[in-house]
mmCIF file of C-alpha atoms in Angstrom:
data_model
loop_
_atom_site.group_PDB
_atom_site.id
_atom_site.type_symbol
_atom_site.label_atom_id
_atom_site.label_comp_id
_atom_site.label_asym_id
_atom_site.label_seq_id
_atom_site.Cartn_x
_atom_site.Cartn_y
_atom_site.Cartn_z
ATOM 1 C CA MET A 1 91.542 101.000 130.864
ATOM 2 C CA ARG A 2 90.028 97.724 129.660
ATOM 3 C CA LEU A 3 90.803 96.485 126.152
ATOM 4 C CA ILE A 4 89.416 93.451 124.347
ATOM 5 C CA SER A 5 90.708 91.760 121.199
ATOM 6 C CA TRP A 6 88.640 89.118 119.406
ATOM 7 C CA ASN A 7 88.764 87.337 116.082
ATOM 8 C CA VAL A 8 85.018 87.054 115.525
ATOM 9 C CA ASN A 9 85.312 84.933 112.346
ATOM 10 C CA GLY A 10 82.539 86.897 110.656
ATOM 11 C CA LEU A 11 80.886 89.669 112.654
ATOM 12 C CA ARG A 12 77.442 89.057 111.172
ATOM 13 C CA ALA A 13 77.528 85.466 112.394
ATOM 14 C CA CYS A 14 78.935 86.483 115.785
ATOM 15 C CA LEU A 15 76.148 89.027 116.276
ATOM 16 C CA LYS A 16 73.709 86.118 116.108
ATOM 17 C CA LYS A 17 75.710 84.241 118.752
ATOM 18 C CA GLY A 18 75.715 86.784 121.569
ATOM 19 C CA PHE A 19 78.297 89.377 120.536
ATOM 20 C CA LEU A 20 76.318 92.333 121.884
ATOM 21 C CA ASP A 21 75.551 90.519 125.137
ATOM 22 C CA PHE A 22 79.268 90.028 125.641
ATOM 23 C CA VAL A 23 80.009 93.679 124.849
ATOM 24 C CA ASN A 24 77.435 94.808 127.399
ATOM 25 C CA VAL A 25 78.801 92.535 130.118
ATOM 26 C CA ILE A 26 82.508 93.157 129.552
ATOM 27 C CA ASP A 27 82.105 96.972 129.389
ATOM 28 C CA ALA A 28 85.452 97.472 127.652
ATOM 29 C CA ASP A 29 86.867 100.880 126.837
ATOM 30 C CA VAL A 30 88.175 99.592 123.504
ATOM 31 C CA ILE A 31 87.180 96.527 121.461
ATOM 32 C CA CYS A 32 89.445 95.349 118.646
ATOM 33 C CA LEU A 33 88.048 92.872 116.132
ATOM 34 C CA GLN A 34 89.655 90.750 113.467
ATOM 35 C CA GLU A 35 88.197 88.784 110.562
ATOM 36 C CA THR A 36 85.036 90.877 110.463
ATOM 37 C CA LYS A 37 84.378 89.738 106.855
ATOM 38 C CA LEU A 38 82.176 92.707 105.953
ATOM 39 C CA GLN A 39 81.894 96.376 105.150
ATOM 40 C CA GLU A 40 80.098 98.722 107.506
ATOM 41 C CA HIS A 41 77.015 99.116 105.288
ATOM 42 C CA GLN A 42 76.464 95.348 105.383
ATOM 43 C CA VAL A 43 75.588 95.255 109.062
ATOM 44 C CA ASP A 44 73.289 97.256 111.337
ATOM 45 C CA PHE A 45 73.494 97.085 115.121
ATOM 46 C CA GLU A 46 73.330 99.442 118.065
ATOM 47 C CA LEU A 47 76.517 100.089 120.015
ATOM 48 C CA PRO A 48 75.868 103.255 122.042
ATOM 49 C CA GLY A 49 78.866 105.009 123.511
ATOM 50 C CA TYR A 50 81.422 103.694 121.016
ATOM 51 C CA HIS A 51 83.149 105.332 118.082
ATOM 52 C CA ARG A 52 83.554 102.795 115.277
ATOM 53 C CA TYR A 53 86.483 102.460 112.888
ATOM 54 C CA TRP A 54 86.669 99.855 110.118
ATOM 55 C CA ASN A 55 89.193 98.546 107.648
ATOM 56 C CA TYR A 56 87.963 96.378 104.781
ATOM 57 C CA ALA A 57 89.617 93.967 102.397
ATOM 58 C CA ASP A 58 89.318 94.584 98.677
ATOM 59 C CA LYS A 59 87.894 91.071 98.429
ATOM 60 C CA ALA A 60 84.316 90.886 99.705
ATOM 61 C CA GLY A 61 83.658 88.736 102.752
ATOM 62 C CA TYR A 62 87.343 88.343 103.573
ATOM 63 C CA SER A 63 89.595 89.418 106.428
ATOM 64 C CA GLY A 64 88.831 92.898 107.842
ATOM 65 C CA THR A 65 89.424 94.618 111.170
ATOM 66 C CA ALA A 66 87.589 97.095 113.396
ATOM 67 C CA ILE A 67 88.133 99.182 116.510
ATOM 68 C CA PHE A 68 85.212 100.281 118.701
ATOM 69 C CA SER A 69 86.365 102.889 121.221
ATOM 70 C CA LYS A 70 84.539 104.810 123.950
ATOM 71 C CA THR A 71 87.147 107.576 123.677
ATOM 72 C CA GLU A 72 87.669 109.189 120.311
ATOM 73 C CA PRO A 73 91.295 108.604 119.295
ATOM 74 C CA LEU A 74 93.547 111.511 118.395
ATOM 75 C CA SER A 75 94.018 109.898 114.979
ATOM 76 C CA VAL A 76 93.226 106.668 113.125
ATOM 77 C CA ALA A 77 95.300 105.109 110.343
ATOM 78 C CA ARG A 78 94.444 102.105 108.209
ATOM 79 C CA ASP A 79 97.062 99.680 106.895
ATOM 80 C CA PHE A 80 100.803 100.395 106.850
ATOM 81 C CA GLY A 81 103.878 100.220 104.709
ATOM 82 C CA ALA A 82 104.099 98.970 101.144
ATOM 83 C CA ASP A 83 101.180 98.575 98.752
ATOM 84 C CA ALA A 84 101.331 94.795 99.200
ATOM 85 C CA HIS A 85 100.062 95.235 102.767
ATOM 86 C CA ARG A 86 97.177 97.548 101.896
ATOM 87 C CA HIS A 87 94.524 95.359 100.284
ATOM 88 C CA GLU A 88 93.265 92.948 102.955
ATOM 89 C CA GLY A 89 92.053 95.284 105.709
ATOM 90 C CA ARG A 90 94.394 93.772 108.270
ATOM 91 C CA VAL A 91 95.601 96.703 110.399
ATOM 92 C CA ILE A 92 94.073 99.712 112.144
ATOM 93 C CA THR A 93 96.175 102.047 114.295
ATOM 94 C CA ALA A 94 94.447 104.324 116.800
ATOM 95 C CA GLU A 95 96.474 107.014 118.550
ATOM 96 C CA TYR A 96 95.591 107.877 122.152
ATOM 97 C CA PRO A 97 97.287 110.512 124.318
ATOM 98 C CA ASP A 98 99.775 108.110 125.906
ATOM 99 C CA PHE A 99 100.011 105.132 123.505
ATOM 100 C CA TYR A 100 99.317 103.789 120.042
ATOM 101 C CA LEU A 101 96.898 100.874 119.676
ATOM 102 C CA VAL A 102 97.523 98.600 116.696
ATOM 103 C CA CYS A 103 94.768 96.079 115.883
ATOM 104 C CA CYS A 104 96.082 93.376 113.560
ATOM 105 C CA TYR A 105 94.919 90.273 111.719
ATOM 106 C CA THR A 106 98.159 88.629 110.610
ATOM 107 C CA PRO A 107 98.138 86.753 107.285
ATOM 108 C CA ASN A 108 97.986 82.973 107.625
ATOM 109 C CA SER A 109 100.887 81.133 106.000
ATOM 110 C CA GLN A 110 98.322 78.666 104.586
ATOM 111 C CA ASP A 111 98.582 74.960 103.866
ATOM 112 C CA GLU A 112 102.069 73.711 103.087
ATOM 113 C CA LEU A 113 103.308 77.190 104.055
ATOM 114 C CA ARG A 114 102.657 78.404 100.540
ATOM 115 C CA ARG A 115 102.285 82.009 101.732
ATOM 116 C CA LEU A 116 105.242 81.898 104.106
ATOM 117 C CA GLU A 117 107.466 84.120 101.973
ATOM 118 C CA TYR A 118 104.897 86.919 102.060
ATOM 119 C CA ARG A 119 104.306 86.292 105.763
ATOM 120 C CA MET A 120 108.008 86.849 106.431
ATOM 121 C CA GLU A 121 107.914 90.150 104.511
ATOM 122 C CA TRP A 122 104.823 91.155 106.495
ATOM 123 C CA GLU A 123 106.487 90.343 109.819
ATOM 124 C CA ASP A 124 109.627 92.325 109.021
ATOM 125 C CA ASP A 125 107.702 95.344 107.758
ATOM 126 C CA LEU A 126 105.222 95.329 110.630
ATOM 127 C CA ARG A 127 107.994 95.021 113.197
ATOM 128 C CA ALA A 128 109.673 98.054 111.646
ATOM 129 C CA TYR A 129 106.339 99.902 111.779
ATOM 130 C CA LEU A 130 105.800 99.049 115.451
ATOM 131 C CA CYS A 131 109.341 100.108 116.327
ATOM 132 C CA GLN A 132 108.815 103.396 114.510
ATOM 133 C CA LEU A 133 105.650 104.066 116.510
ATOM 134 C CA ASP A 134 107.441 103.075 119.711
ATOM 135 C CA LEU A 135 109.952 105.871 119.171
ATOM 136 C CA VAL A 136 107.082 108.352 119.549
ATOM 137 C CA LYS A 137 105.052 106.762 122.348
ATOM 138 C CA PRO A 138 104.408 103.267 123.775
ATOM 139 C CA VAL A 139 102.542 100.703 121.661
ATOM 140 C CA VAL A 140 99.764 98.242 122.437
ATOM 141 C CA TYR A 141 99.713 95.668 119.631
ATOM 142 C CA CYS A 142 96.878 93.162 119.617
ATOM 143 C CA GLY A 143 95.004 90.699 117.489
ATOM 144 C CA ASP A 144 95.032 87.299 115.877
ATOM 145 C CA LEU A 145 98.758 87.057 115.141
ATOM 146 C CA ASN A 146 98.471 83.543 113.690
ATOM 147 C CA VAL A 147 101.411 82.074 115.603
ATOM 148 C CA ALA A 148 101.830 79.993 118.731
ATOM 149 C CA HIS A 149 105.150 81.271 119.995
ATOM 150 C CA GLU A 150 106.318 78.463 122.267
ATOM 151 C CA GLU A 151 105.451 74.793 122.744
ATOM 152 C CA ILE A 152 103.430 75.715 125.825
ATOM 153 C CA ASP A 153 101.130 77.748 123.556
ATOM 154 C CA LEU A 154 99.460 74.802 121.807
ATOM 155 C CA LYS A 155 98.234 71.366 122.799
ATOM 156 C CA ASN A 156 100.208 69.268 120.321
ATOM 157 C CA PRO A 157 103.494 71.008 119.495
ATOM 158 C CA LYS A 158 105.323 67.981 118.124
ATOM 159 C CA THR A 159 102.729 67.012 115.526
ATOM 160 C CA ASN A 160 102.248 70.666 114.496
ATOM 161 C CA HIS A 161 105.915 71.613 114.245
ATOM 162 C CA PHE A 162 105.927 72.403 110.523
ATOM 163 C CA ASN A 163 102.303 73.509 110.213
ATOM 164 C CA PRO A 164 101.237 77.102 109.565
ATOM 165 C CA GLY A 165 101.250 79.023 112.817
ATOM 166 C CA PHE A 166 103.952 76.882 114.394
ATOM 167 C CA SER A 167 106.762 76.897 111.872
ATOM 168 C CA ASP A 168 110.244 77.809 113.034
ATOM 169 C CA GLU A 169 110.162 80.856 110.762
ATOM 170 C CA GLU A 170 106.946 82.292 112.208
ATOM 171 C CA ARG A 171 107.987 81.625 115.778
ATOM 172 C CA GLY A 172 111.344 83.225 115.073
ATOM 173 C CA LYS A 173 109.676 86.433 113.907
ATOM 174 C CA MET A 174 107.758 86.629 117.198
ATOM 175 C CA THR A 175 111.031 86.148 119.075
ATOM 176 C CA GLN A 176 112.569 88.979 117.026
ATOM 177 C CA LEU A 177 109.680 91.300 117.880
ATOM 178 C CA LEU A 178 109.936 90.564 121.590
ATOM 179 C CA GLY A 179 113.660 91.260 121.344
ATOM 180 C CA CYS A 180 112.926 94.799 120.147
ATOM 181 C CA GLY A 181 111.556 96.061 123.458
ATOM 182 C CA PHE A 182 108.106 94.440 123.464
ATOM 183 C CA ILE A 183 106.498 91.947 125.853
ATOM 184 C CA ASP A 184 103.845 89.263 125.519
ATOM 185 C CA THR A 185 101.549 90.453 128.305
ATOM 186 C CA PHE A 186 99.878 87.103 129.006
ATOM 187 C CA ARG A 187 103.184 85.230 129.286
ATOM 188 C CA THR A 188 104.689 88.043 131.340
ATOM 189 C CA LEU A 189 101.949 87.651 133.948
ATOM 190 C CA HIS A 190 101.406 83.902 133.529
ATOM 191 C CA PRO A 191 104.757 82.400 132.468
ATOM 192 C CA ASP A 192 103.850 78.812 133.309
ATOM 193 C CA ALA A 193 100.138 78.731 132.454
ATOM 194 C CA ARG A 194 99.298 75.631 130.437
ATOM 195 C CA ASP A 195 96.178 74.677 128.487
ATOM 196 C CA ALA A 196 95.520 78.403 127.985
ATOM 197 C CA TYR A 197 94.306 78.720 124.402
ATOM 198 C CA SER A 198 92.410 81.261 122.309
ATOM 199 C CA TRP A 199 91.610 79.237 119.163
ATOM 200 C CA TRP A 200 90.241 75.758 118.584
ATOM 201 C CA SER A 201 89.558 73.948 115.326
ATOM 202 C CA TYR A 202 85.928 73.201 114.593
ATOM 203 C CA ARG A 203 87.001 69.607 113.960
ATOM 204 C CA ALA A 204 86.914 66.658 116.366
ATOM 205 C CA ALA A 205 85.253 68.572 119.243
ATOM 206 C CA SER A 206 88.553 70.396 119.764
ATOM 207 C CA ARG A 207 87.086 73.130 121.940
ATOM 208 C CA GLU A 208 85.225 70.710 124.173
ATOM 209 C CA ARG A 209 88.477 68.791 124.669
ATOM 210 C CA ASN A 210 90.531 72.006 124.895
ATOM 211 C CA VAL A 211 92.833 70.972 122.068
ATOM 212 C CA GLY A 212 93.764 74.496 121.107
ATOM 213 C CA TRP A 213 96.335 77.137 120.278
ATOM 214 C CA ARG A 214 97.149 80.522 121.833
ATOM 215 C CA ILE A 215 97.435 82.745 118.766
ATOM 216 C CA ASP A 216 95.617 85.892 119.986
ATOM 217 C CA TYR A 217 97.769 88.373 121.864
ATOM 218 C CA PHE A 218 98.200 91.676 123.580
ATOM 219 C CA ILE A 219 101.830 92.694 123.084
ATOM 220 C CA THR A 220 103.019 95.997 124.509
ATOM 221 C CA SER A 221 106.096 98.139 124.729
ATOM 222 C CA ALA A 222 108.110 96.859 127.682
ATOM 223 C CA ARG A 223 107.905 100.235 129.411
ATOM 224 C CA LEU A 224 104.164 99.711 129.883
ATOM 225 C CA ARG A 225 104.875 96.701 132.118
ATOM 226 C CA GLU A 226 104.144 98.515 135.377
ATOM 227 C CA ARG A 227 100.762 99.643 134.046
ATOM 228 C CA ILE A 228 99.525 96.128 133.253
ATOM 229 C CA ARG A 229 96.902 95.076 135.766
ATOM 230 C CA THR A 230 95.409 92.056 133.980
ATOM 231 C CA ALA A 231 96.171 90.016 130.872
ATOM 232 C CA SER A 232 93.798 87.129 130.420
ATOM 233 C CA ILE A 233 92.029 84.803 128.006
ATOM 234 C CA LEU A 234 88.235 84.368 128.078
ATOM 235 C CA PRO A 235 87.587 80.811 126.799
ATOM 236 C CA GLU A 236 84.075 80.747 128.226
ATOM 237 C CA VAL A 237 82.986 83.303 125.597
ATOM 238 C CA THR A 238 81.712 81.555 122.496
ATOM 239 C CA GLY A 239 80.474 82.949 119.184
ATOM 240 C CA SER A 240 83.613 82.237 117.164
ATOM 241 C CA ASP A 241 86.316 79.591 116.858
ATOM 242 C CA HIS A 242 88.474 82.128 118.742
ATOM 243 C CA CYS A 243 87.734 83.557 122.155
ATOM 244 C CA PRO A 244 88.438 87.114 123.286
ATOM 245 C CA VAL A 245 91.620 88.135 125.080
ATOM 246 C CA LEU A 246 91.696 90.967 127.613
ATOM 247 C CA LEU A 247 94.190 93.562 128.787
ATOM 248 C CA GLU A 248 93.697 96.034 131.631
ATOM 249 C CA LEU A 249 96.029 98.982 132.024
ATOM 250 C CA ASP A 250 96.248 101.437 134.905
#
């Protein structure tokens, strides 16, 4: 089973930059999108063979997630937990016979970490949600998680130490999650891979110079480890300031 996760930074814009060409070439069973920035009626495109599921933010043109799946899930749930987490279209959960798939666009802590307190609440509540799902069946958790976990996961760790996405608090929440029976699939298969990034600033030709961050993940229940065939990053795919990440399961 081939799964793709991609923060498209506006699906309408990405459609003009080769999104459908990529979908046709990659031939994924499931495609998870983040930051779609639209509602379904605002876009029209052909995607034969896929069931489409959307979650929208209350605020127009903001956030949003989607799952496109060749197999119809057993069930689909949007959002999770408290009301505070249910207004930005950030989570879709699709249930398949042998696992749950959770597509997530994690809130950014924003400049000067002014949204860090909410981010910490989000992380604790989402971790509890993932653990609850994991009691029923294994979990595949993917998306733009807005954190570079270790120094190896971004080009300039020292100068970014207290910036959003690389604060001690955010990194600590990722460590907590991985301590609850989950694994970072890319790091599990490629523990020493350097210069492997999934997001680059539009500033200062960052992508051309590969000055990036790895903030897009496939995280799974540890008991899926033996089923993981491939976990990779696709930096050659443009169309967004993020590139897609890929997971293949037997």
